[in-house]
Tab-separated table of C-alpha atoms and ligand atoms in Angstrom:
chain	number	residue	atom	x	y	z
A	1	UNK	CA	28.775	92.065	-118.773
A	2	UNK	CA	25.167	93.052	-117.316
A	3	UNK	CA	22.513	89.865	-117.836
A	4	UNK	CA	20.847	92.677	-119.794
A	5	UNK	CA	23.697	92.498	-122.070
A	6	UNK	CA	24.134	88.707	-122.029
A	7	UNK	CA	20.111	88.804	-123.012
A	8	UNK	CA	20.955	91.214	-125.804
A	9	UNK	CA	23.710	89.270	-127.322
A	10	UNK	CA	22.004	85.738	-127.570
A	11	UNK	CA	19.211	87.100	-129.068
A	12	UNK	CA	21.355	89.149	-131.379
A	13	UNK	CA	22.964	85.767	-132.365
A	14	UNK	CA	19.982	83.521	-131.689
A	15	UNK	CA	16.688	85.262	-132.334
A	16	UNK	CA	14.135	85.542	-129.583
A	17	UNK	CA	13.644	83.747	-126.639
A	18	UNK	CA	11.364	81.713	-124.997
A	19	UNK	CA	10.274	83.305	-121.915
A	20	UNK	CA	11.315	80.511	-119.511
A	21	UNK	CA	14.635	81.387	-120.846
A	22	UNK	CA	14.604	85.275	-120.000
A	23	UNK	CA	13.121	84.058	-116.669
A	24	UNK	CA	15.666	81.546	-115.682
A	25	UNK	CA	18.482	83.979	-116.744
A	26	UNK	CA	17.394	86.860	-114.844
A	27	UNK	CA	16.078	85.295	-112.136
A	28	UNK	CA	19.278	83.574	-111.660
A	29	UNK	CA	21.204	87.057	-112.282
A	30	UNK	CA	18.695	88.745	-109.727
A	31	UNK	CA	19.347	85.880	-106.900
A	32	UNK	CA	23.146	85.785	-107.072
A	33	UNK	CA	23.619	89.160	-106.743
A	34	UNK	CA	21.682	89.574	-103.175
A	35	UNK	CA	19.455	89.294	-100.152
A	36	UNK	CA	16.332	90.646	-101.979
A	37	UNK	CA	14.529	89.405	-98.600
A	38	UNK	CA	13.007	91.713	-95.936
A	39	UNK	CA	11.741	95.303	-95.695
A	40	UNK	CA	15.285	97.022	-96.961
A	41	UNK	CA	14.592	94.713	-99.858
A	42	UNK	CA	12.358	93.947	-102.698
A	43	UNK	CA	9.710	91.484	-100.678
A	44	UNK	CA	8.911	90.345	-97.641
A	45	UNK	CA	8.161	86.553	-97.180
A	46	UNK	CA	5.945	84.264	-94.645
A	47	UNK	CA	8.874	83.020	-92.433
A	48	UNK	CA	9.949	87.042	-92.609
A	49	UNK	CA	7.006	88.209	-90.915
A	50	UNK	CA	6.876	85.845	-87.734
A	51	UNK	CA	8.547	82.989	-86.207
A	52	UNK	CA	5.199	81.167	-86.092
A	53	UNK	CA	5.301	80.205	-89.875
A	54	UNK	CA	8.401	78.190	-89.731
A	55	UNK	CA	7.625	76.640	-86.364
A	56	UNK	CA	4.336	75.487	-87.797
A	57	UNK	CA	5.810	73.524	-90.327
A	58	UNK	CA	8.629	72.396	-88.628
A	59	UNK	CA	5.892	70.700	-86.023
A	60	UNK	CA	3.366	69.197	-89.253
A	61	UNK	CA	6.939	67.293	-90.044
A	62	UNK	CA	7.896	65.894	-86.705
A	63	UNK	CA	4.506	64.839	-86.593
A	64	UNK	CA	4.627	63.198	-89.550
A	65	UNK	CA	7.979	61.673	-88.557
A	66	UNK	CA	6.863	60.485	-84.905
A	67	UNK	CA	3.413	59.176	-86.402
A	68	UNK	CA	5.425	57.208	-89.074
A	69	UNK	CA	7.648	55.534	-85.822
A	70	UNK	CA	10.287	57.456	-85.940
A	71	UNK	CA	12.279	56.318	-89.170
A	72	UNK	CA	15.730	56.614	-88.513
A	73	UNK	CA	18.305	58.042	-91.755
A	74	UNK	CA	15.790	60.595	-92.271
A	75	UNK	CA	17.268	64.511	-93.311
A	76	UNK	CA	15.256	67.699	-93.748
A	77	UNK	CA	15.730	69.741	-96.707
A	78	UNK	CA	14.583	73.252	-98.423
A	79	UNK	CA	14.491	74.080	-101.653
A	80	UNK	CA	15.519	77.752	-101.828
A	81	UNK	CA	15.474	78.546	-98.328
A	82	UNK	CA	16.313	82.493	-98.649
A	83	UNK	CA	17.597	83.649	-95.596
A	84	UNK	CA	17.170	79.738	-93.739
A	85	UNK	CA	14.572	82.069	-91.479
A	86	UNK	CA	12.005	78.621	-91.605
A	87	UNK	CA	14.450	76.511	-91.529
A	88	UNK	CA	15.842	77.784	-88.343
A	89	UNK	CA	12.554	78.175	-86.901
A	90	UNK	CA	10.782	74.647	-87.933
A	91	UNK	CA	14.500	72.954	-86.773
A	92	UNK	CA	14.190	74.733	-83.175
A	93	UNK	CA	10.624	73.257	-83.342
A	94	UNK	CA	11.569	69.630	-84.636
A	95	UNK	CA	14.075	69.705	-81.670
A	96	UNK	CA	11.666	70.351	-79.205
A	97	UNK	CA	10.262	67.377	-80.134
A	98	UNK	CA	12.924	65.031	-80.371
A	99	UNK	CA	14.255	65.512	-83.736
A	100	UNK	CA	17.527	66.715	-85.063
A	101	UNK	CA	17.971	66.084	-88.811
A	102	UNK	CA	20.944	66.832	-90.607
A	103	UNK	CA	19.801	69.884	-93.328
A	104	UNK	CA	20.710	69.825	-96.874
A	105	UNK	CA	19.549	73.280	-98.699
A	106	UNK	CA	18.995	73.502	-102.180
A	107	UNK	CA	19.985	76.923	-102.936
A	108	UNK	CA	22.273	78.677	-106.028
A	109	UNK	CA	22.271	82.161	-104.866
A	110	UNK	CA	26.230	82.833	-103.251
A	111	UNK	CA	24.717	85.614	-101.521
A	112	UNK	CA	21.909	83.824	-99.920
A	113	UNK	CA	24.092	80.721	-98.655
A	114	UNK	CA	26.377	83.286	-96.933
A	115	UNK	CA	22.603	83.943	-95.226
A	116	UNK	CA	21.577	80.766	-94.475
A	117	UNK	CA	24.868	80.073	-92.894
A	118	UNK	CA	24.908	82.541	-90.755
A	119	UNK	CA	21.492	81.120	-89.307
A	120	UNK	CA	22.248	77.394	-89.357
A	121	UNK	CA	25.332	75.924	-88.257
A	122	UNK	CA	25.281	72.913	-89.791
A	123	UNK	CA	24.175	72.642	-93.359
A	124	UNK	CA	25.180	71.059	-96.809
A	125	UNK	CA	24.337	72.863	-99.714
A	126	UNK	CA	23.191	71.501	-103.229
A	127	UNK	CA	22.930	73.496	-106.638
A	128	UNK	CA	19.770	71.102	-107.147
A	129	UNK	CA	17.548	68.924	-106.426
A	130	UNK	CA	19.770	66.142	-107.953
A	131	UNK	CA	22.515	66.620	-105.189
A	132	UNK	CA	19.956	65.440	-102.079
A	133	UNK	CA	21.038	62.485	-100.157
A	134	UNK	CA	19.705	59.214	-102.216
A	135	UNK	CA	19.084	57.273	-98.410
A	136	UNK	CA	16.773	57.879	-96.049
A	137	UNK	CA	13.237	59.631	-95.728
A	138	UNK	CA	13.618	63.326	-96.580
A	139	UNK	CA	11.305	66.342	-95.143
A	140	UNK	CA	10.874	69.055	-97.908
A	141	UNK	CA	9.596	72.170	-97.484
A	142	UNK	CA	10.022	74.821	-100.470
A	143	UNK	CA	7.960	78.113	-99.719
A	144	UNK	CA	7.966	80.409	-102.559
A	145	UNK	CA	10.651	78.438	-104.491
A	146	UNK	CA	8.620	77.164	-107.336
A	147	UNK	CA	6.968	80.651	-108.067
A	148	UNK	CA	10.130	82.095	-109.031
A	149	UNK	CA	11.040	78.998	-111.512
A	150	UNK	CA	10.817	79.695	-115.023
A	151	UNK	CA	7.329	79.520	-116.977
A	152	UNK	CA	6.769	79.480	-120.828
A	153	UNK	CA	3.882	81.280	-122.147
A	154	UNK	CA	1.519	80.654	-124.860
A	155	UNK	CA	-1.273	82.719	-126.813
A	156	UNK	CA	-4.073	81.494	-128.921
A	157	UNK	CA	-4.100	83.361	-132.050
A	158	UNK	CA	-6.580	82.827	-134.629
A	159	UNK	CA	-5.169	80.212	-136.466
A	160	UNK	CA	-3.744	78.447	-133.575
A	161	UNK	CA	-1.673	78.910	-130.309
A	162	UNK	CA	2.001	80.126	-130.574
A	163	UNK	CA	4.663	80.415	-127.762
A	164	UNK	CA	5.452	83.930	-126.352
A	165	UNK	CA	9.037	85.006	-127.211
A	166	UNK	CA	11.072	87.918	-125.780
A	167	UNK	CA	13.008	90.324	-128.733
A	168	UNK	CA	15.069	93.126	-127.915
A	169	UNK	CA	13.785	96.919	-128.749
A	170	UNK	CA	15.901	99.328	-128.397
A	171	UNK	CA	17.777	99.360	-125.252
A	172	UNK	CA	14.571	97.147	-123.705
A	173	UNK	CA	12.956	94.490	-124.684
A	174	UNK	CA	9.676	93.316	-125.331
A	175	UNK	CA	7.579	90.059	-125.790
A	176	UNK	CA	6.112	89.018	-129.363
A	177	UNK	CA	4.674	85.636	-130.506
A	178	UNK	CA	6.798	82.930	-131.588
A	179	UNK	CA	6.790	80.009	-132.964
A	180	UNK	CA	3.655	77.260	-133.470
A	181	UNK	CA	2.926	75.451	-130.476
A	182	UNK	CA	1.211	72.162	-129.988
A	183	UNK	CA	-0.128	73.639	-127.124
A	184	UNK	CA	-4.057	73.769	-126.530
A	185	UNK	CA	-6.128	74.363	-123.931
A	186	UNK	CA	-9.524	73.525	-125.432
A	187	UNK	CA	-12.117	76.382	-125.264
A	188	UNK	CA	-9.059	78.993	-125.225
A	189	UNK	CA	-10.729	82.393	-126.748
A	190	UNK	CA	-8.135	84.090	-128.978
A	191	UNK	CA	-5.936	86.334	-127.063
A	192	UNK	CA	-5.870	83.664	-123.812
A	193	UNK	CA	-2.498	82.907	-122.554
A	194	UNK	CA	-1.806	80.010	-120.915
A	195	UNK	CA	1.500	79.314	-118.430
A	196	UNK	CA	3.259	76.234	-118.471
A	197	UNK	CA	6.081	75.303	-115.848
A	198	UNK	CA	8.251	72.124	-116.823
A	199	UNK	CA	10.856	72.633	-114.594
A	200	UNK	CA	8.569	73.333	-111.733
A	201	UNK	CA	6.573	70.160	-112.870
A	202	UNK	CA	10.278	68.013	-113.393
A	203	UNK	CA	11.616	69.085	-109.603
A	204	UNK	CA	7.763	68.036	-108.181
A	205	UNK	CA	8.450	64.258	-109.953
A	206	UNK	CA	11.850	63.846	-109.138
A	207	UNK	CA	10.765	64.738	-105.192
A	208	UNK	CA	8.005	62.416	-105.526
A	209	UNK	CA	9.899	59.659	-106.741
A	210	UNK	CA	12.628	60.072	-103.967
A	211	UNK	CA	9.919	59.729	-101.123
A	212	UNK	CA	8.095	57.206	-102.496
A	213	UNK	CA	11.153	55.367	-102.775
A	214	UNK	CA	12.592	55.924	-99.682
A	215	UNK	CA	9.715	57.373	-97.201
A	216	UNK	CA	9.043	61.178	-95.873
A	217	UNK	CA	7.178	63.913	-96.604
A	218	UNK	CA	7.258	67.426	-98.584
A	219	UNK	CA	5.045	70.783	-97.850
A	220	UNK	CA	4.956	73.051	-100.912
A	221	UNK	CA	4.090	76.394	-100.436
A	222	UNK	CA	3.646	79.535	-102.681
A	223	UNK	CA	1.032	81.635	-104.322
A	224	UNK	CA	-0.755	80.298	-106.993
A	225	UNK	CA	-4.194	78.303	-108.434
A	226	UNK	CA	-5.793	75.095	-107.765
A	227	UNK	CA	-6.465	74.695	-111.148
A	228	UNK	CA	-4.838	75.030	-114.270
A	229	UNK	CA	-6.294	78.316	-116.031
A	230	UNK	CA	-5.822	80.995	-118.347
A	231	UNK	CA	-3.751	83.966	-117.693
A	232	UNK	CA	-0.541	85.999	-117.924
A	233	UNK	CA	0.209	86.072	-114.386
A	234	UNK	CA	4.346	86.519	-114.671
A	235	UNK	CA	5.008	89.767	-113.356
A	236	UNK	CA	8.191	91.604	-111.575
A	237	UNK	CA	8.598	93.203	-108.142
A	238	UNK	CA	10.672	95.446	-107.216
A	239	UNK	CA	10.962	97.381	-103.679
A	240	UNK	CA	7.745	95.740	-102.739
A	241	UNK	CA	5.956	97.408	-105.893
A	242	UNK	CA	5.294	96.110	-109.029
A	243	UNK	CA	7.615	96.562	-112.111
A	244	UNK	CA	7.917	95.849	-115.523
A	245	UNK	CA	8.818	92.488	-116.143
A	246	UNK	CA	10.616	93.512	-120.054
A	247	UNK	CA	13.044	96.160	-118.083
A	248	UNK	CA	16.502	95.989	-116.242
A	249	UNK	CA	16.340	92.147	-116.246
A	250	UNK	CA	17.869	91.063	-113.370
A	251	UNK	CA	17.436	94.185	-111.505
A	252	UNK	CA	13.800	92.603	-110.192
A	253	UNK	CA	12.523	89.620	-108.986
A	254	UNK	CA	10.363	87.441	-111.444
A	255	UNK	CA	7.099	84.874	-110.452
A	256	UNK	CA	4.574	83.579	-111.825
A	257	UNK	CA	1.620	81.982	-110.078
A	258	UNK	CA	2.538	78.424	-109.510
A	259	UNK	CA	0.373	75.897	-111.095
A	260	UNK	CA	-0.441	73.732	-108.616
A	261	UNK	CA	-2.943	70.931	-110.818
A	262	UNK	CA	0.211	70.647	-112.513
A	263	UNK	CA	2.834	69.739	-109.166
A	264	UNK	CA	-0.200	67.511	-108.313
A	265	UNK	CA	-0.603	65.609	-111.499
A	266	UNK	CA	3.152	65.030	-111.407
A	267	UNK	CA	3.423	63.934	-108.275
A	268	UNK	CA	0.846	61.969	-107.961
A	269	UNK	CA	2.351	59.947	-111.103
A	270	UNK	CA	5.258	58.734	-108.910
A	271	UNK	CA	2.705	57.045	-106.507
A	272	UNK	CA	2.838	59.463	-103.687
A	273	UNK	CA	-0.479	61.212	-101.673
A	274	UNK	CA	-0.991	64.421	-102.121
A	275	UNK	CA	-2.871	67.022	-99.770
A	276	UNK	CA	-4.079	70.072	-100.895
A	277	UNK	CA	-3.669	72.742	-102.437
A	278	UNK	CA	-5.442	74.151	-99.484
A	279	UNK	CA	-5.461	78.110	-98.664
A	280	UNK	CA	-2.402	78.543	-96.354
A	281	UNK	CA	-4.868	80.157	-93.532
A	282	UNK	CA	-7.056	76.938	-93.325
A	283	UNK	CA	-3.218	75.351	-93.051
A	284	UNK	CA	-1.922	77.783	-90.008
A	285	UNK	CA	-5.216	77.580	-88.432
A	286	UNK	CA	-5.324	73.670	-88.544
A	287	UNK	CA	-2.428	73.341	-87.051
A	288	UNK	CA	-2.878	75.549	-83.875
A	289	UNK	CA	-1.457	79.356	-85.195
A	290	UNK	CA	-4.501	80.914	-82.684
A	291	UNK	CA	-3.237	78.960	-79.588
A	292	UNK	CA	0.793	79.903	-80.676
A	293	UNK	CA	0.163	83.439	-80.872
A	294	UNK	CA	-1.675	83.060	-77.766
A	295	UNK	CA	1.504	81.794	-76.187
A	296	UNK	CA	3.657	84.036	-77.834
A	297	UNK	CA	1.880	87.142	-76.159
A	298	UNK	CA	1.581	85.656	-73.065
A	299	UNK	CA	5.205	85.522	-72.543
A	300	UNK	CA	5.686	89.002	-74.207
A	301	UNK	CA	2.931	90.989	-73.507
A	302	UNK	CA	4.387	93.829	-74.863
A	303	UNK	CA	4.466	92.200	-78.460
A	304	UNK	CA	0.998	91.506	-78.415
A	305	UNK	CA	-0.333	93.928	-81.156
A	306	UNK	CA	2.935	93.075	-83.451
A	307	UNK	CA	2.028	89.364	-82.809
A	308	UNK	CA	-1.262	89.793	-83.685
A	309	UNK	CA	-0.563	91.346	-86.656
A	310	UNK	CA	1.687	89.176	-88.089
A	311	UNK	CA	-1.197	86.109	-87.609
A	312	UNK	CA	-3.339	88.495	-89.019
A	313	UNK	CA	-1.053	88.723	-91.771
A	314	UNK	CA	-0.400	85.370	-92.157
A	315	UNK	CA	-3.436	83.659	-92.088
A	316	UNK	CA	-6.156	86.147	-92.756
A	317	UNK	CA	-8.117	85.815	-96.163
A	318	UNK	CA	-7.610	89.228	-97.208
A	319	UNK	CA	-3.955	89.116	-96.502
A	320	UNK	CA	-1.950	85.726	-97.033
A	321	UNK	CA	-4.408	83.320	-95.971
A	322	UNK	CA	-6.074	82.660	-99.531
A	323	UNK	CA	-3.389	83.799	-102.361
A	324	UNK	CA	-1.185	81.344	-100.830
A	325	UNK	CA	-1.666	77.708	-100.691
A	326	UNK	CA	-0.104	74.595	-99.094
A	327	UNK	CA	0.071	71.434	-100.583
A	328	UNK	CA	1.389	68.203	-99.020
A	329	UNK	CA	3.318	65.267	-101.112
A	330	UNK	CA	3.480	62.070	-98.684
A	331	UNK	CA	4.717	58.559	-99.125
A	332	UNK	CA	3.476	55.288	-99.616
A	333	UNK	CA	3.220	54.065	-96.155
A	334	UNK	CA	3.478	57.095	-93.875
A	335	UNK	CA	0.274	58.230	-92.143
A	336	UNK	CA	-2.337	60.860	-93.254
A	337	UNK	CA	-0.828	64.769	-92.618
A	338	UNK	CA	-2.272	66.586	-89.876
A	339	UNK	CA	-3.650	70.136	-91.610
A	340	UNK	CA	-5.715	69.020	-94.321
B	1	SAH	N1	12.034	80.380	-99.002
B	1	SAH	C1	12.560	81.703	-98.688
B	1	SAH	C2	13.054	82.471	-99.904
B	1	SAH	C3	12.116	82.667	-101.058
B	1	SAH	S1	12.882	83.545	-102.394
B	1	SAH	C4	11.531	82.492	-97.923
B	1	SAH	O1	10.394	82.078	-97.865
B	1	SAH	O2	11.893	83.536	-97.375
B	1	SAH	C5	13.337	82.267	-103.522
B	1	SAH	C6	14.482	81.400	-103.091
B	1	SAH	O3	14.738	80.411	-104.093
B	1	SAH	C7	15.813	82.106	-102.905
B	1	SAH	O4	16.502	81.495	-101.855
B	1	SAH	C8	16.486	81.888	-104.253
B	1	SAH	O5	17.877	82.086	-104.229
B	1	SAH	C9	16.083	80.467	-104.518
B	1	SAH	N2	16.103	80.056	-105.920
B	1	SAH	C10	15.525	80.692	-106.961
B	1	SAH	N3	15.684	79.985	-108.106
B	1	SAH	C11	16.371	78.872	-107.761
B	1	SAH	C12	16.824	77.728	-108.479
B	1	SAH	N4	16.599	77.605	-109.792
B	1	SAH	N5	17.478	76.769	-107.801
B	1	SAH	C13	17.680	76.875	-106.472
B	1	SAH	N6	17.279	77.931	-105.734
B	1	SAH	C14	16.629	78.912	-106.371
């Protein structure tokens, strides 16, 4: 049975949905299926476009790690790490500088473990967060994990704000209001929809907790806001266009901007620092992307344009550099982050 079909059928039996529940389900249908990743796919990601992303990040963490004395027991782990592109890149990186943690990959997709193992020899892989060692510092990175996490969405009507629920229509299906919400965003004019994220919020606490328990540092990134604000920003993409998100559930990949007030205010509750959200080309540029392009090209001249390009790509306002964001979740104890 097509997740279309499973969609169909609950909703026959149960009503409408919420919309975090369409999302999760076709997200997770979408993921399992394939390597959506690269340009024969449906998107192309930061660590896709040049090795420089994942090195970056794998040197802010060693930094970290060396600044903080060298903690021994400490393990580096992604959350959805897609093809483990940055995660080969920042562990080359990490070596260079004296560190070789053992990797534990949060990732549900069978197709995109097959990936990741085919990149990194030695990994253990957890369905979530929940499965990551319970000793020892941990370095986190997720980069564009939570915008693909489910979001529920709420409208202000006039006599008060409902949640948005998904209904089938025919073949399709389409989105209606639901059920009274407690919801409120004060101010809200009528018609304002407003994105909430608990699971993105739940896996931000839980990380929090773990490293201000036991030490180490994680680097969120992902396209998103700052602040909290109006807007129905969940939207599909398919063959690196946009599609419609009520269709072929899936069949397309699902995000929503990720709130990143809210993995701040979460955090922050389980007594960790956070850093950020700062534009991910203040990030790149902070921590030396000019001088390792500069490098890069010197030892390949004949890459210079495509290494150009792919800073460019990364780092410049119009392209990467402002949508996407970085934010920085350190523990009690360990010193300030370089970047911020
Ligand atoms: N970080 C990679 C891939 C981004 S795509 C990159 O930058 O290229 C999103 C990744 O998150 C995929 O690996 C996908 O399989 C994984 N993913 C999505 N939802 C997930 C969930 N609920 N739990 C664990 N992994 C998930």
């Amino acid at each position: 049975m097509s997740i279309a079909d499973a969609l169909r059928a609950r909703i026959a039996t149960e009503g409408p949905i919420s919309v975090a529940d369409y999302m999760g389900a076709a997200n997770a249908a979408y993921y399992a299926s394939r390597d959506p990743l690269g340009a024969a796919g449906d998107f192309v990601t930061a660590p896709e476009i040049s090795q420089m992303f994942g090195e970056l990040i794998g040197l802010w963490l060693a930094d970290l790690w060396l600044r903080a004395g060298k903690p021994g027991g400490v393990h580096y782990a992604e959350l959805g790490p897609g093809r483990g592109t940055l995660a080969a890149d920042a562990l080359r990186a990490m070596r260079g500088i004296g560190l070789q943690p053992p990797v534990e990959l949060v990732e549900t997709s069978p197709a995109l473990r097959d990936e990741q193992l085919s990149r990194i020899a030695a990994a253990r892989w957890h369905d979530d967060v929940d499965g990551l060692p319970t000793q020892g510092p941990l370095l986190i990175v997720a980069n564009e994990f939570f915008d693909a996490l489910p979001v529920h969405q709420f409208v202000r009507e006039d006599d008060g704000w409902r949640e948005l629920v998904v209904a089938t229509e025919g073949e399709g299906f389409r989105r209606e209001s639901g059920p009274a919400a407690t919801e409120a965003l004060p101010h809200a004019e009528t018609g304002a929809i407003v994105e909430r994220s608990p699971a993105s919020a739940g896996i931000a606490a839980k990380l929090a907790r773990r490293l201000a328990a036991h030490g180490g540092a994680a680097l969120f990134i992902d396209y998103g806001h700052e602040r909290r604000g109006i807007g129905d920003t969940l939207q599909a993409v398919s063959n690196h266009g946009y599609a419609d998100p009520w269709e072929a559930p899936g069949t397309r990949d699902l995000t929503a901007h990720v709130d990143f007030e809210a993995l701040h205010d979460a955090a922050r509750a389980e007594g960790v620092r956070v850093y950020g959200a700062i534009g991910q080309g203040a990030f790149l540029r902070a921590m030396g992307i000019d001088l390792r392009a500069a490098q890069l090209a010197k030892a390949a001249p004949e890459r210079t344009e495509e290494i150009v390009a792919a800073r460019e790509r990364l780092a410049a306002p119009e392209q990467m550099g402002r949508l996407f964001k970085v934010m920085a979740l350190v523990a009690p104890r360990w010193p300030e982050p370089e970047g911020f």
